CSV table of C-alpha atoms in Angstrom, one decimal:
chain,number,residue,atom,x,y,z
A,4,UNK,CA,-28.6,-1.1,-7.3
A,5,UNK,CA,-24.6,-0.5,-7.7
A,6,UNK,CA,-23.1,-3.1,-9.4
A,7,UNK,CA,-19.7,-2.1,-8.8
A,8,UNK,CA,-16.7,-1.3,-11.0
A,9,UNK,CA,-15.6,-5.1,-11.6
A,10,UNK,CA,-13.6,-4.8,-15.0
A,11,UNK,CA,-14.4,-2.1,-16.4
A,12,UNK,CA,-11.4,-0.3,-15.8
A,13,UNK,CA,-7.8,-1.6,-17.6
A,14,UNK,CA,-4.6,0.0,-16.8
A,15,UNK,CA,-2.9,0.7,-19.6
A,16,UNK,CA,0.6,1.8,-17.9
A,17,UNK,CA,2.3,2.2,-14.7
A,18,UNK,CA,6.0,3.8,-13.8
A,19,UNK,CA,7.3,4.0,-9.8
A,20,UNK,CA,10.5,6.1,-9.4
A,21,UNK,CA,13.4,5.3,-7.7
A,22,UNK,CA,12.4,5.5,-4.4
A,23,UNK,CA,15.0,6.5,-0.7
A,24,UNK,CA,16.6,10.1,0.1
A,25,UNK,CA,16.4,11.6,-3.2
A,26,UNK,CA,18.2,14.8,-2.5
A,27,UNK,CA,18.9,14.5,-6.2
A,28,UNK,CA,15.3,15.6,-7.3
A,29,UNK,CA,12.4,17.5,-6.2
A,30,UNK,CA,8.7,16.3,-5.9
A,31,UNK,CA,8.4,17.5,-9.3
A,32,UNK,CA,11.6,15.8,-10.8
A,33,UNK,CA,10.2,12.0,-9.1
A,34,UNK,CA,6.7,12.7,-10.5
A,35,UNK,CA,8.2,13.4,-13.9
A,36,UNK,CA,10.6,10.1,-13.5
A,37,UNK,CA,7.9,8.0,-12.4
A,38,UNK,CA,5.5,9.7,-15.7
A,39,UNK,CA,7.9,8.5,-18.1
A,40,UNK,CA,7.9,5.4,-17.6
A,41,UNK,CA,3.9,5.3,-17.2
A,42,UNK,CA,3.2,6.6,-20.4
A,43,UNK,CA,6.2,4.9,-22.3
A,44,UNK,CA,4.3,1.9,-21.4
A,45,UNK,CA,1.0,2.8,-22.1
A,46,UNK,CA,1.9,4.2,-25.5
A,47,UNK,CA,0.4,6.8,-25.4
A,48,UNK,CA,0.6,11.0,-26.2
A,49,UNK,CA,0.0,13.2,-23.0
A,50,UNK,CA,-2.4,15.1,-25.0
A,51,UNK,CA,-4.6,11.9,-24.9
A,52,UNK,CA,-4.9,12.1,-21.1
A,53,UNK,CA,-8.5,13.3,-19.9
A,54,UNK,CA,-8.2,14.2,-16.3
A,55,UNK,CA,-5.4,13.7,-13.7
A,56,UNK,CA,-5.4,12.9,-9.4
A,57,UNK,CA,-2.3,13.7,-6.9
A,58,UNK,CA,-2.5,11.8,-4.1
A,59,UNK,CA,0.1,13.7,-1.1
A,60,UNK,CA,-0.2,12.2,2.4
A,61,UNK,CA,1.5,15.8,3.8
A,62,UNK,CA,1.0,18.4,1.4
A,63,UNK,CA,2.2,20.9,3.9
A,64,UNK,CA,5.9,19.4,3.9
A,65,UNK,CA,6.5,18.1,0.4
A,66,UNK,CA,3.9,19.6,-2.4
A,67,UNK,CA,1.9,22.5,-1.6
A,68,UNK,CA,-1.7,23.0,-2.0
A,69,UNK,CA,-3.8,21.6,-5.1
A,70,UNK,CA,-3.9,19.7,-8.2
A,71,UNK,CA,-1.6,22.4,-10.3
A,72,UNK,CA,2.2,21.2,-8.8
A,73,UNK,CA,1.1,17.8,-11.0
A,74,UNK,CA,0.0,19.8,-13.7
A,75,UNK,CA,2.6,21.7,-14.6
A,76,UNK,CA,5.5,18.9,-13.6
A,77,UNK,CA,3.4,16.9,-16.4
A,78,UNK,CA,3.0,19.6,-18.8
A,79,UNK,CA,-0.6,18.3,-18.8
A,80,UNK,CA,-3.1,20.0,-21.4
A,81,UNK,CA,-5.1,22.0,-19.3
A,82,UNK,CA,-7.5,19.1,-18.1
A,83,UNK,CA,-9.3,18.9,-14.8
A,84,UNK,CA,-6.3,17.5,-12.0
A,85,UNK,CA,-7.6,17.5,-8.7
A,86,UNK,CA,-5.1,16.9,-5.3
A,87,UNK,CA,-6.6,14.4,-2.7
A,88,UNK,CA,-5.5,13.4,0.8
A,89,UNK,CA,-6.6,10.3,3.3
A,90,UNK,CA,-3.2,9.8,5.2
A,91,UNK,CA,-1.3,6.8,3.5
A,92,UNK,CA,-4.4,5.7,2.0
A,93,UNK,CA,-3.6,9.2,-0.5
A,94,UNK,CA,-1.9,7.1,-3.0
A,95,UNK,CA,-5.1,4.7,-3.4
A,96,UNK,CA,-7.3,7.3,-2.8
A,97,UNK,CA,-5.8,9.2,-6.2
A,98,UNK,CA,-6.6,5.7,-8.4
A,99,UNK,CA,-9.6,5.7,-6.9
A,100,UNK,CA,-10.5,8.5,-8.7
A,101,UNK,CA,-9.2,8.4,-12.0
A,102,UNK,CA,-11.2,4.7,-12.1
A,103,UNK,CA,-14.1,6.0,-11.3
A,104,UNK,CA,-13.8,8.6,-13.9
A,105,UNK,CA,-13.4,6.1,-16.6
A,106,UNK,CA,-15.6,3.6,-14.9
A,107,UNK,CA,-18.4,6.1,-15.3
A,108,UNK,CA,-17.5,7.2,-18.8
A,109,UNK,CA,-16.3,10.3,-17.8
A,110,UNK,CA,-12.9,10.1,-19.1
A,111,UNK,CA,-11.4,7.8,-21.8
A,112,UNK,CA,-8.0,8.3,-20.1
A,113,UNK,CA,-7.3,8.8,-17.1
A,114,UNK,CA,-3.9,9.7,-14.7
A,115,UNK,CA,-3.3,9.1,-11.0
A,116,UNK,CA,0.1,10.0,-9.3
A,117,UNK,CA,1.1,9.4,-5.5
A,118,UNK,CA,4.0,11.4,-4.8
A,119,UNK,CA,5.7,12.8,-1.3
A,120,UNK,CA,9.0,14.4,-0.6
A,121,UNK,CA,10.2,14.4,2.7
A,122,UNK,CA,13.5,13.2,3.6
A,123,UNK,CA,15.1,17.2,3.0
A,124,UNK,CA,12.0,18.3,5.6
A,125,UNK,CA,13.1,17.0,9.0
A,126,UNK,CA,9.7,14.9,8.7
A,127,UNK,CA,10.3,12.4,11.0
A,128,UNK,CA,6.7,11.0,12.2
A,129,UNK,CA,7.5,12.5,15.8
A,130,UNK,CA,4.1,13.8,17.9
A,131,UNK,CA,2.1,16.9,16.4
A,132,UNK,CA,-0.7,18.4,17.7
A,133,UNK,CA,-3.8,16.3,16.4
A,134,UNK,CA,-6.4,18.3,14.4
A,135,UNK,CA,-10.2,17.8,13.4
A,136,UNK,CA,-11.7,14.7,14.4
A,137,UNK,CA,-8.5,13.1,16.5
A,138,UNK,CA,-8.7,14.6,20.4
A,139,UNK,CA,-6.2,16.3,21.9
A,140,UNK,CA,-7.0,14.5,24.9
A,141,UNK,CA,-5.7,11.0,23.9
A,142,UNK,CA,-3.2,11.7,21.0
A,143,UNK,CA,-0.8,14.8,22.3
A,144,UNK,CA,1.5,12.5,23.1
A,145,UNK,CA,1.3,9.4,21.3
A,146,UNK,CA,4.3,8.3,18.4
A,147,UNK,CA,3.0,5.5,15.5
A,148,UNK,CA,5.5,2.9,17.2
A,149,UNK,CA,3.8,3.4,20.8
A,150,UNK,CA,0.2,2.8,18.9
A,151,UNK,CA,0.8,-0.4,16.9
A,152,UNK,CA,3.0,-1.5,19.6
A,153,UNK,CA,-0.2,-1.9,21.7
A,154,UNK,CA,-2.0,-3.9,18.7
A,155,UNK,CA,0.9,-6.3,19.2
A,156,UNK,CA,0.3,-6.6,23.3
A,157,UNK,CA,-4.0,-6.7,22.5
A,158,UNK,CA,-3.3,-9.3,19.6
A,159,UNK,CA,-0.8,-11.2,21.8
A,160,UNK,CA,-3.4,-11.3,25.1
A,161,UNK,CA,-5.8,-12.2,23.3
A,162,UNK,CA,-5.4,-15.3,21.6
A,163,UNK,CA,-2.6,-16.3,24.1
A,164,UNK,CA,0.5,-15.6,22.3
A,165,UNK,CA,4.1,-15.9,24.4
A,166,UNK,CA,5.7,-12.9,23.9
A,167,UNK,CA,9.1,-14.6,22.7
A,168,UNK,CA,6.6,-16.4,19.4
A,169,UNK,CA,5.1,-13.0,18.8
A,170,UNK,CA,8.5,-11.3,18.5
A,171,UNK,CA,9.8,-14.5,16.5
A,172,UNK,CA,6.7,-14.2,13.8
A,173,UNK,CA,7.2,-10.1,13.6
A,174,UNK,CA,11.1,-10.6,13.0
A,175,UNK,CA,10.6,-12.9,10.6
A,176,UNK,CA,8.3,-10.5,8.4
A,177,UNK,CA,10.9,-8.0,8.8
A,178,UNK,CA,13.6,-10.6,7.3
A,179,UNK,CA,11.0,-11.2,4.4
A,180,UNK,CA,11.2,-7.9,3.8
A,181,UNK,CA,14.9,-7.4,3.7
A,182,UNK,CA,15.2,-10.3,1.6
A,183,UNK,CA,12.9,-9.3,-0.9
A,184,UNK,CA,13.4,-5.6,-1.2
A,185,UNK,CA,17.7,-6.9,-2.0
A,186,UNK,CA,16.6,-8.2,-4.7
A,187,UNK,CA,14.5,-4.8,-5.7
A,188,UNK,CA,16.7,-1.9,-7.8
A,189,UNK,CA,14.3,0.8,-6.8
A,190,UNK,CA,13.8,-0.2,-3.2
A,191,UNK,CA,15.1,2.4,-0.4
A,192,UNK,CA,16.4,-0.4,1.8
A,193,UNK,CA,18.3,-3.3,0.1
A,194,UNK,CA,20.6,-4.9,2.5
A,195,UNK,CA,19.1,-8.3,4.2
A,196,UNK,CA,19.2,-8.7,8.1
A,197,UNK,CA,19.2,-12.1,9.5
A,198,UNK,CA,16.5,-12.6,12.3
A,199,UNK,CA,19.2,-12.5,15.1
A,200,UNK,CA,19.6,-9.2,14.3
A,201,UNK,CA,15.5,-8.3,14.3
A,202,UNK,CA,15.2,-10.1,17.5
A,203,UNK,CA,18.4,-8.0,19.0
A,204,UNK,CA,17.7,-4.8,17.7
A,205,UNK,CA,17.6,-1.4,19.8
A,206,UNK,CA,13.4,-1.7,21.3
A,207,UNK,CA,11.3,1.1,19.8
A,208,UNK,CA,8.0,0.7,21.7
A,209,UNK,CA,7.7,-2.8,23.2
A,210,UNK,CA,7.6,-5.4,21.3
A,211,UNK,CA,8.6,-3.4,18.4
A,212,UNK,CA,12.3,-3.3,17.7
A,213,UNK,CA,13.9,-0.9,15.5
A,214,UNK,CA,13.9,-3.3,12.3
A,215,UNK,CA,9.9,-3.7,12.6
A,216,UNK,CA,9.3,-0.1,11.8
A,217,UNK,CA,9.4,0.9,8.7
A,218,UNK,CA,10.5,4.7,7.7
A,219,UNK,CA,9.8,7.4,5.5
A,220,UNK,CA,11.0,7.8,1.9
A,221,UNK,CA,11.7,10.1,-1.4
A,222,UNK,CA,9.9,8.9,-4.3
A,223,UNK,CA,6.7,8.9,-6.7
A,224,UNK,CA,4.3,6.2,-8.6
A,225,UNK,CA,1.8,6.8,-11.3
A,226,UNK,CA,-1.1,5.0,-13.2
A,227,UNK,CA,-2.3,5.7,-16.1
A,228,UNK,CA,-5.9,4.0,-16.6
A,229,UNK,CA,-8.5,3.3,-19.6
A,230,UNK,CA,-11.7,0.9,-20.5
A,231,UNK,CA,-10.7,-2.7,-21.8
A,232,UNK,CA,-12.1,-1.4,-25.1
A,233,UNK,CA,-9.6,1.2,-25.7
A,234,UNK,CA,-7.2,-0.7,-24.0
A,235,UNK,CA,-7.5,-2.9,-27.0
A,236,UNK,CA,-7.9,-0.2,-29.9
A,237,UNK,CA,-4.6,0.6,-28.6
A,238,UNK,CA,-3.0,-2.6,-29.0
A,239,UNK,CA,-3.0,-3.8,-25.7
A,240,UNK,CA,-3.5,-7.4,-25.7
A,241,UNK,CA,-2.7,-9.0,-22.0
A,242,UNK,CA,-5.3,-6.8,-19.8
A,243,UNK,CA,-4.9,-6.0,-16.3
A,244,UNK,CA,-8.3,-4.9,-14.9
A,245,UNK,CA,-9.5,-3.5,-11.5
A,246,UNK,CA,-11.7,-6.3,-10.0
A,247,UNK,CA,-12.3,-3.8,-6.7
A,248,UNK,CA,-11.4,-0.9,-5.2
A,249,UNK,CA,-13.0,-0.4,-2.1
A,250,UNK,CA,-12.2,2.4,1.1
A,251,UNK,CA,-13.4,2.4,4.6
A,252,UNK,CA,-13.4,5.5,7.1
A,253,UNK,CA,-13.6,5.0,10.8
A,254,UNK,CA,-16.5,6.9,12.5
A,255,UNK,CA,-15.5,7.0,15.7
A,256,UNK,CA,-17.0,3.2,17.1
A,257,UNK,CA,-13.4,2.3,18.2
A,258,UNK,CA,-11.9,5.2,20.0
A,259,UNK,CA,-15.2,5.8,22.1
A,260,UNK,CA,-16.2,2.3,23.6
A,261,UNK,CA,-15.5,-1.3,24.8
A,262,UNK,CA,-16.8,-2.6,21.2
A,263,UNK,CA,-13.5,-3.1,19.9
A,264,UNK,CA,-10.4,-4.4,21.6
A,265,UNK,CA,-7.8,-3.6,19.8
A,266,UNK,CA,-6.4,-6.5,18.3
A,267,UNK,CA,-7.3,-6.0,14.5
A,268,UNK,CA,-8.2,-3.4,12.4
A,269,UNK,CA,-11.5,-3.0,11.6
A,270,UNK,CA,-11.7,-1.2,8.6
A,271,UNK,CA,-9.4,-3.7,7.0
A,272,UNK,CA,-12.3,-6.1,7.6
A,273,UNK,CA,-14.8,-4.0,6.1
A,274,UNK,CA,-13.4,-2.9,3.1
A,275,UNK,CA,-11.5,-5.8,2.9
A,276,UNK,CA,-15.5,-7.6,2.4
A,277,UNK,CA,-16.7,-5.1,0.6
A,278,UNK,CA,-13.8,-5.6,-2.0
A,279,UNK,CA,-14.3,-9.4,-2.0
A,280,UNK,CA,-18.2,-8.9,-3.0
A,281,UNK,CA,-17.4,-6.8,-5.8
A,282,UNK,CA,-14.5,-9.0,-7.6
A,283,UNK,CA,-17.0,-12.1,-6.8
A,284,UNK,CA,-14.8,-13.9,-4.5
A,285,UNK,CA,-16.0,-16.0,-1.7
A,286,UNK,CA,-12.6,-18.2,-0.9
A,287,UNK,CA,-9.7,-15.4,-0.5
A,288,UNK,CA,-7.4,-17.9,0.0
A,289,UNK,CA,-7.8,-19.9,-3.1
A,290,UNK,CA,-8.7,-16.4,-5.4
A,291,UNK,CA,-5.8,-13.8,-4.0
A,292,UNK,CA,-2.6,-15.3,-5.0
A,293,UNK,CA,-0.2,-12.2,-4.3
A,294,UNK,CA,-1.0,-9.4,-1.6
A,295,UNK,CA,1.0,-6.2,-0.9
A,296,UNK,CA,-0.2,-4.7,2.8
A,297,UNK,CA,0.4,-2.1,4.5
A,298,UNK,CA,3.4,-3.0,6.9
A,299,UNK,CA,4.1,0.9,8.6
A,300,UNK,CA,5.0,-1.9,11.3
A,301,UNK,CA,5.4,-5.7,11.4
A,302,UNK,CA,2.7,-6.4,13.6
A,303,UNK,CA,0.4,-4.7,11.2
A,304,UNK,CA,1.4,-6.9,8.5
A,305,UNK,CA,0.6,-10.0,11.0
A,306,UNK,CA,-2.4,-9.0,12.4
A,307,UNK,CA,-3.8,-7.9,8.4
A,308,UNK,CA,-3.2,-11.1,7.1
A,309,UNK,CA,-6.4,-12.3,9.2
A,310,UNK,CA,-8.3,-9.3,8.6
A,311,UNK,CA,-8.1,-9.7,5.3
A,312,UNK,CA,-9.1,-13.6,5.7
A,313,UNK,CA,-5.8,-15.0,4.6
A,314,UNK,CA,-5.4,-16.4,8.1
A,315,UNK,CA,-7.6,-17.8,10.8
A,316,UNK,CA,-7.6,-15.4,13.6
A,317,UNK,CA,-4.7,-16.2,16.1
A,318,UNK,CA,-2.8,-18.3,13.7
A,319,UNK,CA,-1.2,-15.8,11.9
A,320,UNK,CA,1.9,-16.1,13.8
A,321,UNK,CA,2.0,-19.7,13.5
A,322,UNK,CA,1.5,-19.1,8.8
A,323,UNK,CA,4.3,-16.2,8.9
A,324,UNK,CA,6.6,-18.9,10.8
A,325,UNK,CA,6.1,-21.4,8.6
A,326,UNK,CA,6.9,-19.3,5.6
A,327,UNK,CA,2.7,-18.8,3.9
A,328,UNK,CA,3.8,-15.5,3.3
A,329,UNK,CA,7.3,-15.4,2.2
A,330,UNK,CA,8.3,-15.1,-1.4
A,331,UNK,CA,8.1,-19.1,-2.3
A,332,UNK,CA,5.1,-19.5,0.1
A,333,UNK,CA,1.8,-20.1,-1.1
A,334,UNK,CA,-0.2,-16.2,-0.8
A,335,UNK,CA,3.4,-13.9,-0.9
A,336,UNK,CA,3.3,-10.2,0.8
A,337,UNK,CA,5.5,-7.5,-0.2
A,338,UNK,CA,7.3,-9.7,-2.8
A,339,UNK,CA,9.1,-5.9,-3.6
A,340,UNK,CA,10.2,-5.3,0.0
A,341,UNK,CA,7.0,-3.7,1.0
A,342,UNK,CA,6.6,-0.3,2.8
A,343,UNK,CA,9.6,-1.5,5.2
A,344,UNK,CA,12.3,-1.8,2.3
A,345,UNK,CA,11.3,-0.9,-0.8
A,346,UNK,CA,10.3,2.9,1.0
A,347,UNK,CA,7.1,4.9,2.1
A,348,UNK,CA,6.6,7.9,0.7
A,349,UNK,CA,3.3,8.5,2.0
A,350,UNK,CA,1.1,10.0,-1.1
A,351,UNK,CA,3.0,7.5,-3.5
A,352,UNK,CA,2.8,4.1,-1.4
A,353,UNK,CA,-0.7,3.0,-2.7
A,354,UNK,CA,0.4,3.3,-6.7
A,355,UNK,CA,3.6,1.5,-5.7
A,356,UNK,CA,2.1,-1.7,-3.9
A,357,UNK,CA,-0.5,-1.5,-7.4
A,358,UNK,CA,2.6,-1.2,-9.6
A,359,UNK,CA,4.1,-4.4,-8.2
A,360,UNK,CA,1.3,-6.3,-8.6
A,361,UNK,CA,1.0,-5.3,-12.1
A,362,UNK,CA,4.2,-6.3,-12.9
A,363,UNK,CA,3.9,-9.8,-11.3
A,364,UNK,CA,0.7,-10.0,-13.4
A,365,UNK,CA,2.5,-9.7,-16.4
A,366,UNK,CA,5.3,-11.5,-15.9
A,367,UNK,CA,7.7,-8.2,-15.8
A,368,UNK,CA,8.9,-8.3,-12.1
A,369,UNK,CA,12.6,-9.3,-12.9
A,370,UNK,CA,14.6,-11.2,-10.4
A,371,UNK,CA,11.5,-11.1,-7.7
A,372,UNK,CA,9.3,-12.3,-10.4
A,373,UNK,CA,6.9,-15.4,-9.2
A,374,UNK,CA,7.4,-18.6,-11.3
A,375,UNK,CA,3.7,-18.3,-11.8
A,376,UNK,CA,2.5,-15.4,-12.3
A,377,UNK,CA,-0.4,-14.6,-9.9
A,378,UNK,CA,-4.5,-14.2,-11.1
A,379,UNK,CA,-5.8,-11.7,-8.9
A,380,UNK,CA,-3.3,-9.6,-6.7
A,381,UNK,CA,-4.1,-7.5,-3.5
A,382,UNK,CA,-2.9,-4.2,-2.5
A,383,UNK,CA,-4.1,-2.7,1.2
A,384,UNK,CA,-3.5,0.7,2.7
A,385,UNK,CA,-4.1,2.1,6.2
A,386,UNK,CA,-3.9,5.9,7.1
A,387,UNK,CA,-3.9,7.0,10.4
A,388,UNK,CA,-3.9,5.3,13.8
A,389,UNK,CA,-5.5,1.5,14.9
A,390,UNK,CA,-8.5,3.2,16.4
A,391,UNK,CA,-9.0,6.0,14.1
A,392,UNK,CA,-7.9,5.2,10.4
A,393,UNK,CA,-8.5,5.2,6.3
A,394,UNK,CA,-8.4,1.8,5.0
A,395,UNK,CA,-8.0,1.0,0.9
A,396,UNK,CA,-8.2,-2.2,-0.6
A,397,UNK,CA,-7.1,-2.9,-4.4
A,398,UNK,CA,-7.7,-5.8,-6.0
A,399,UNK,CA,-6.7,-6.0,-10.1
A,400,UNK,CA,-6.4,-9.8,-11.8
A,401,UNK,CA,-5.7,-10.4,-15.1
A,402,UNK,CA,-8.5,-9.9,-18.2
């Protein structure tokens, strides 16, 4: 019977680059800015490294096919590096593997690195034709907004949100975000709006205005991962463990039938309860004391807050208005600006939302630091569209 990974897996450093329009660098030169400062914290000789993971959301437009563009950026010593890919999940999907190499005593050391460069391709998120498993039939012509947009009308009908206090509760996680990614140095966006200016804002797909979507950026984020044991051989003494790492793959159940009405995501519920089981906690709400989420909109912020049990379901809107989530609330999301201000490089986003938990773990998080430093921290990705999507939950906590 699997038992799970629960703490057996420490990270022993973490770097993010600068992330925005890097025209400066290429995917190699925000890998290598963003391996520095991993490895200057761990303390550790690259030679020491076992086995590495590139996660690229769109390897066509920034990287280029396998594991070697991260080998050779690194200089790494010939070890195994393998590329991996689940949409914006890619990021999480690369820790995912270096964890379990070292969970299963594989590795002693291991890297992951989340990485995408796209701001010099003309990669927009417009419409492209759909491939595999996503028909042609249904997706030709849809755009991201014009998808989550209709979460926020399903979400709205059903619990019998006004439309004016749906848009109020989505502006005001889009103000959070301003606010905190300001105070972020590496953040993309870092001017705050006021929530006039969200309500007022150009409409990109009904409710969604221009402020609750959230772009694409330059930039890179890597992990650098051990046992607790050698954590501690090394000097380490203030442990950050993984507690759970847990993905969930649609298979089809909400695109083909009346099942699901598209008001919530649900593979954020079932990794989301997988995770949960394996870190041993029953009361999220008491246990998770800092979440970073995957806003790619505001609505999907709002509506992941209940799927991930943080709210009752329909009273999210009422918890983001009264301030639950915002950086002095009582469970903060995306204390570092989140996806919609501190940037989304696709590949990279996963590390990133890991690395800013880590740092409020351990106290390093600068001006955005929480007086109390959280116990267990949350990170969630989703890839893809509502009905057909990659879902990655993170949880690490303090040893």
């Amino acid at each position: 019977m699997a038992s799970g990974i629960k703490d057996r897996v420490a990270i022993l450093g973490m770097g993010c680059s600068r992330f925005g329009e890097r025209w400066d660098m290429d995917a190699s030169g925000l890998m290598v800015e963003a391996f520095l400062e991993a490895i200057e914290d761990a303390g550790i000789d690259v030679t020491q490294i076992d086995a590495a993971w590139l996660g690229v959301g769109l390897d066509t437009a920034s990287i280029g096919p396998s594991g070697v563009p991260l080998s050779v950026a690194l200089r790494l010593p010939n070890i195994p590096c393998t590329k991996v890919e689940n949409y914006c999940a890619s990021g999480t999907e690369s820790f995912r593997g270096a964890v379990y190499a070292v969970a299963s005593g594989a590795c002693d050391i291991a890297l992951a690195m989340g990485v995408e460069k796209l701001k010099d391709t003309g990669y927009g998120g417009l419409p492209a034709r759909p491939r595999g498993a996503f028909p042609d039939a249904t997706l030709a012509n849809s755009t991201a907004p014009g998808q989550f947009a209709q979460i926020a009308s399903a979400y709205g009908a059903k619990h019998g949100v006004k439309r004016d206090d749906l848009k109020r509760a989505i502006a005001h996680v889009s103000v959070k975000s301003h606010a905190n990614g300001a105070k972020n140095p590496k953040a993309h966006l870092r001017k705050p709006i006021t929530e006039e200016q969200a309500m007022n804002a150009p409409m990109i797909a009904e409710p969604l205005g221009l402020f609750d979507c959230c772009g694409v950026s330059d930039g890179a984020a890597c992990v650098i991962v051990t046992t607790p044991e050698i954590a501690r051989r090394l000097g380490k003494t203030d442990l950050v463990t993984v507690k759970a790492l847990q993905v969930a793959a649609s298979n089809g159940w909400e695109a083909e039938g009346s099942g699901w009405d598209g008001s919530y995501f649900h593979t954020t519920r079932i990794a989301a309860a997988r995770a949960y089981k394996e870190a041993g906690i029953t009361d999220p709400r008491k246990d998770i004391s800092l979440t970073e989420v995957h806003d790619c909109f505001s609505i999907t912020e709002l509506v992941t807050m209940e799927d991930l049990g943080l709210s009752d379901e329909g009273r999210a809107v009422y918890d983001v208005m009264d301030g639950k989530f915002d950086a002095d609330g009582a469970i903060p999301c995306q204390i570092d600006g989140g996806l919609k201000c501190f940037g989304h490089p696709i590949g990279a986003s996963g590390i990133r939302m890991i690395y800013e938990n880590y740092l409020q773990l351990l106290g390093r998080a600068g001006e955005r630091q929480r007086a109390t430093p959280p116990v267990n921290a949350l990170s969630h990705n989703l890839g893809g569209f509502p009905n057909l999507n990659v879902c990655a939950v993170a949880i690490v906590g303090m040893n």
